[in-house]
Coordinates of C-alpha atoms and ligand atoms in Angstrom, one line a residue:
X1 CA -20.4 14.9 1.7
X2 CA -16.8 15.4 0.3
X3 CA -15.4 15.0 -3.1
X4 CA -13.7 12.1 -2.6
X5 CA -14.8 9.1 -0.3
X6 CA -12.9 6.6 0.5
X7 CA -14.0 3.3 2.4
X8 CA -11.1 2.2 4.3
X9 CA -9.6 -0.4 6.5
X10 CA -6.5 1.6 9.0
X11 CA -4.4 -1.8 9.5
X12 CA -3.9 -2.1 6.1
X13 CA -1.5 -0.7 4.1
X14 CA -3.0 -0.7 0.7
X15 CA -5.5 1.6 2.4
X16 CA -2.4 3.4 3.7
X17 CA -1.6 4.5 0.2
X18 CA -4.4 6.1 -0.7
X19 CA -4.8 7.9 2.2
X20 CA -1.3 9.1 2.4
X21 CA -2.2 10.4 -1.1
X22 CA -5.3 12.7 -0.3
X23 CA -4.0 14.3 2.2
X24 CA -0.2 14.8 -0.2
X25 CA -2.3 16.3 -2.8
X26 CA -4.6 18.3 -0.6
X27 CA -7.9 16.7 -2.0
X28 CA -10.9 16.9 0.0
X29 CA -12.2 13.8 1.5
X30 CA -13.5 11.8 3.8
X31 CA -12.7 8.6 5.0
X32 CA -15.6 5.9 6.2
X33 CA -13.7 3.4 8.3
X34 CA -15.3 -0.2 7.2
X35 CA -13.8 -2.5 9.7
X36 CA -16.7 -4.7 10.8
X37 CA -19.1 -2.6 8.4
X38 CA -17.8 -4.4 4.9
X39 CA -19.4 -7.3 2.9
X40 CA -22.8 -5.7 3.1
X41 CA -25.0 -5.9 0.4
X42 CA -24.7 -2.0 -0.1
X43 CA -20.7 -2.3 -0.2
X44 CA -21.1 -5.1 -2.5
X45 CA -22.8 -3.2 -4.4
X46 CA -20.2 -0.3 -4.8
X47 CA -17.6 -2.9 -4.8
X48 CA -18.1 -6.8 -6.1
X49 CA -14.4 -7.3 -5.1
X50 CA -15.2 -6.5 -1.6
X51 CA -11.5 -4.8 -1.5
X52 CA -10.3 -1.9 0.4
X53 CA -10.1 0.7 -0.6
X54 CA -12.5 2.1 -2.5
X55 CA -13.0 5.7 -3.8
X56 CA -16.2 7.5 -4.4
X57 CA -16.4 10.1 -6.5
X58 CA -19.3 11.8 -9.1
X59 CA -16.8 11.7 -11.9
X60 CA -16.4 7.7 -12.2
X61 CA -18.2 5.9 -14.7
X62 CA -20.3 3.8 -12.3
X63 CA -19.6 6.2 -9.0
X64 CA -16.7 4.0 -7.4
X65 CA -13.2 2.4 -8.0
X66 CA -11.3 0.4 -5.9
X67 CA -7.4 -0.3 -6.3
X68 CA -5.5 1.6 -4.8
X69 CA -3.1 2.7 -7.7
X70 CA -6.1 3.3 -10.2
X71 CA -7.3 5.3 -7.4
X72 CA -3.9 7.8 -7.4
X73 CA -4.1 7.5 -11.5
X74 CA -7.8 8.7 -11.5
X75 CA -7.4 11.3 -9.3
X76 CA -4.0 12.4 -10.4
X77 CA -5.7 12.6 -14.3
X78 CA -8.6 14.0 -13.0
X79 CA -6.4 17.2 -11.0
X80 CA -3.8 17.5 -13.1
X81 CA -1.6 16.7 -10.6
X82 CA 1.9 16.3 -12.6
X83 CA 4.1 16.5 -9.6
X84 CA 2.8 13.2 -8.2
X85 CA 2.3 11.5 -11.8
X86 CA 4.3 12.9 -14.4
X87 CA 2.2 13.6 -17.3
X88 CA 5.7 12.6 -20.0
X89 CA 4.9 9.2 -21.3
X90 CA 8.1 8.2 -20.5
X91 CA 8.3 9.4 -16.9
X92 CA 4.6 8.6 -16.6
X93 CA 5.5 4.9 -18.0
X94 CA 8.6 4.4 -14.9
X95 CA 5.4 5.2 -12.1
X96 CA 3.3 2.8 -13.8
X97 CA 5.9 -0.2 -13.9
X98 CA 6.8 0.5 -10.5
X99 CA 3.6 0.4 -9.1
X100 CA 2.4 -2.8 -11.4
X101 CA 5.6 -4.4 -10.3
X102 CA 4.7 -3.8 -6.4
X103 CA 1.1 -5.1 -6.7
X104 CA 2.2 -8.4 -9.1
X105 CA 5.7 -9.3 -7.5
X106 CA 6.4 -7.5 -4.4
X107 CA 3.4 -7.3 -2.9
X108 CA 2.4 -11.3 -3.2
X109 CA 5.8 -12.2 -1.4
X110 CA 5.4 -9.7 1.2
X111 CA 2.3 -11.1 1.9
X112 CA 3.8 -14.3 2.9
X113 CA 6.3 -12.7 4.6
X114 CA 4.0 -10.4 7.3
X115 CA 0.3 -11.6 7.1
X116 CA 1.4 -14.6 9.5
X117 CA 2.8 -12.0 12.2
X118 CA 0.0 -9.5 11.5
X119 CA -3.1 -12.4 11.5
X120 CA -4.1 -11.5 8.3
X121 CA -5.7 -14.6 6.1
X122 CA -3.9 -15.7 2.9
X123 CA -5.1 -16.5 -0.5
X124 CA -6.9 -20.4 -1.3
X125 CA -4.1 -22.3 -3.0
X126 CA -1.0 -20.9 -0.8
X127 CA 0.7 -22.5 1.7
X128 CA -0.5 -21.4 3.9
X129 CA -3.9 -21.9 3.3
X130 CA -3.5 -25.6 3.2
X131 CA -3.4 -28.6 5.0
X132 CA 0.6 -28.2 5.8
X133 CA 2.0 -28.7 8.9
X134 CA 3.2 -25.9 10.7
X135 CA 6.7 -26.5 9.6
X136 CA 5.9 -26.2 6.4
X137 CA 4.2 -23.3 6.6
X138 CA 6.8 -21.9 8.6
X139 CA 8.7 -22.3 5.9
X140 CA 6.4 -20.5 3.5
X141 CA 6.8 -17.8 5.4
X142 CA 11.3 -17.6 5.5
X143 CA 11.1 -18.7 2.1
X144 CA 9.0 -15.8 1.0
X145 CA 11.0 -13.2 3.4
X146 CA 14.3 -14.5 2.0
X147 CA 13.2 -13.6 -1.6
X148 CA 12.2 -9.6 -0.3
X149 CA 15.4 -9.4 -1.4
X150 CA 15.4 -9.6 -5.1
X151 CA 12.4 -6.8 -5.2
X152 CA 13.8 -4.9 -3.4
X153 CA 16.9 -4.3 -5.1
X154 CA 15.2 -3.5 -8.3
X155 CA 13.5 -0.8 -6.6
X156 CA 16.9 0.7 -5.6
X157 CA 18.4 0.2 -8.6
X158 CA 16.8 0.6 -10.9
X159 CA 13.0 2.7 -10.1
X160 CA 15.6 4.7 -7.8
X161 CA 18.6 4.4 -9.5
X162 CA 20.6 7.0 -7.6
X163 CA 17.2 9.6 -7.1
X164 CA 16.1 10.3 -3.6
X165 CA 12.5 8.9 -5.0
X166 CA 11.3 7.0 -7.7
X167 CA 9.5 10.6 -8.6
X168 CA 13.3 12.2 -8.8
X169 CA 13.7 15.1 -6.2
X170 CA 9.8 14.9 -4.9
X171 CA 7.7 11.9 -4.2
X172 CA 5.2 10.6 -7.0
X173 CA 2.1 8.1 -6.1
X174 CA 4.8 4.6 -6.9
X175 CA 6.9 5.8 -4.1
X176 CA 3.5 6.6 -2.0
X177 CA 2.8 3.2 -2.9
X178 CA 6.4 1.8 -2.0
X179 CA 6.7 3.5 1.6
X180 CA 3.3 2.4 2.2
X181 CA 3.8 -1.2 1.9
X182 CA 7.2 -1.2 3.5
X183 CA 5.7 -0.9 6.5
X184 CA 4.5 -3.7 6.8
X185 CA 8.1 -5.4 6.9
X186 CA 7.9 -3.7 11.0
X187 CA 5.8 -7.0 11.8
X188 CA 9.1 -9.3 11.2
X189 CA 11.8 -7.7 12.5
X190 CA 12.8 -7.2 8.7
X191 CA 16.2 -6.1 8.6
X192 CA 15.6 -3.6 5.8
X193 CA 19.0 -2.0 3.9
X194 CA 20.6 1.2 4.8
X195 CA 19.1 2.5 1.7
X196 CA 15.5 1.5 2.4
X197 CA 15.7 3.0 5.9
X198 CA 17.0 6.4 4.4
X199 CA 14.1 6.5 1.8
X200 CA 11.6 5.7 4.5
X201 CA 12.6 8.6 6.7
X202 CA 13.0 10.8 3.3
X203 CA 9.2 10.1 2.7
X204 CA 8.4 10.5 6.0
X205 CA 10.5 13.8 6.5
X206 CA 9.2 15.4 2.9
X207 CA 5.3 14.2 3.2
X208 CA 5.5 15.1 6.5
X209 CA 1.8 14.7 8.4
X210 CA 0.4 13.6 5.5
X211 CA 2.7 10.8 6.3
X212 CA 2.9 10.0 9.6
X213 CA -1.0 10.5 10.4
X214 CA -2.7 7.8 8.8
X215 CA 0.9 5.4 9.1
X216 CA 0.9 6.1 13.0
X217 CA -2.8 3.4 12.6
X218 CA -0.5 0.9 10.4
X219 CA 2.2 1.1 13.3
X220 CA -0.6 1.0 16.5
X221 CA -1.9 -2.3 14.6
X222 CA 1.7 -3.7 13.9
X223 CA 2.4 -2.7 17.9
X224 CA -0.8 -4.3 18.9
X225 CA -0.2 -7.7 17.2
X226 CA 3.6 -7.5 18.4
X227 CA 1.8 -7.0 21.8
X228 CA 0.0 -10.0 22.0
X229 CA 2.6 -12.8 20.8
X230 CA 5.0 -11.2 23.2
Ligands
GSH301 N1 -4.4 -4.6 -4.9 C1 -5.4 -4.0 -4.0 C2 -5.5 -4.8 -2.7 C3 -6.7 -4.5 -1.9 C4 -6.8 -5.4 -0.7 O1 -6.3 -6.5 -0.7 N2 -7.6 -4.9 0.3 C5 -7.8 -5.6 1.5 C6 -7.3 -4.8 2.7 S1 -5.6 -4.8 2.7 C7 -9.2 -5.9 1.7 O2 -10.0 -5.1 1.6 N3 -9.4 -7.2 2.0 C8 -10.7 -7.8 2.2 C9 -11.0 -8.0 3.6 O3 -10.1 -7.7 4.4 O4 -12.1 -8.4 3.9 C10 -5.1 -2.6 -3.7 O5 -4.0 -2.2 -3.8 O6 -6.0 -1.8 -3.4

């Protein structure tokens, strides 16, 4: 068994983030792949919140962890690994409000931008979720890609604020997490700023493999779905 074990799901890209990150940092691991295999009273029992993904590892308290970022923050703390989580509180504190910013603002709208294209259910209480008509859950969906906008402009001014990452000159785990979830924007034809496209390839380019391997299963399910409302 490896160090680190992480139960995943490869569409999604809240999984994509961590596993971009083991392989950055070099970790050992292994990755159980869940889809179909989750909700079982053993996973429930690792994992009441029945989220992807989850980490395994001797070290935790009760022998598992799920969200993603606490994921990168545990494992970062527990290697030492500066380069990807600066251990200067000040530094440290920019990661930390860029990733709490992702998973509280960012991440909700882009939801209900891109889970319609990729036939992904929503939350109880949404939209989307509701009894609305089709129009207005059409509209949901515009309304929520419109807003991208706002986000995302934060993230270029200010997390970036003229750096080539939100880690300065090399990547740290809130631009693992940024890249990550910017995928998903592929679904709907997005058109993402010159500036976003840049720092995707910049990612890409500098994380290399560790990068594109477990992406290219984001893009194959993004292409699939793309595929079958052609
Ligand atoms: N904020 C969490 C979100 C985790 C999450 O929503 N995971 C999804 C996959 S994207 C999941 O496991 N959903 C339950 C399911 O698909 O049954 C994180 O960043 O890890």
């Amino acid at each position: 068994m490896a160090t680190n074990t992480l139960s995943i799901l490869k569409p999604s890209v809240n999984n994509l983030t961590t596993r971009i990150f083991v392989r950055a940092a070099g970790l050992d691991y292994e990755e159980l792949d869940m889809w179909g295999n989750k909700s079982t009273p053993e996973f429930l029992a690792k994992d009441p919140a029945d989220l992807t993904p989850l980490l395994e590892e001797a070290g935790l308290p009760r022998g598992s962890l799920w969200e993603s970022c606490a994921i990168m923050q545990y494992l970062c703390n527990k290697h030492g690994l500066d380069e990807f989580y600066p251990s200067d509180a000040g530094e440290r504190a920019m990661v930390d409000s860029a990733m709490f910013y992702l998973t509280g603002t960012l991440y909700p709208l882009l939801a209900r931008a891109t889970y319609p294209a990729l036939g992904f259910g929503q939350y109880p209480g949404e939209v989307a979720t509701s009894d609305a008509g089709d129009e207005m859950k059409a509209k949901a969906q515009k309304d929520a890609e419109a807003a991208l906008a706002g986000p995302l402009e934060v993230y270029r001014a200010w997390f970036l604020g003229g750096k080539q990452f939100i880690g300065g000159d090399t990547p740290s785990i809130a631009d693992i997490r940024f890249a990550a979830t910017l995928e998903f924007l592929r679904a709907i034809d997005y058109e993402f700023p010159a500036w976003a496209e840049e720092y995707m390839t910049a990612m890409e380019t500098t994380l290399g493999e560790a990068y594109s391997e477990p992406a290219a299963d984001v893009r194959g399910y993004i292409d699939y779905v793309r595929s079958q409302s052609a």
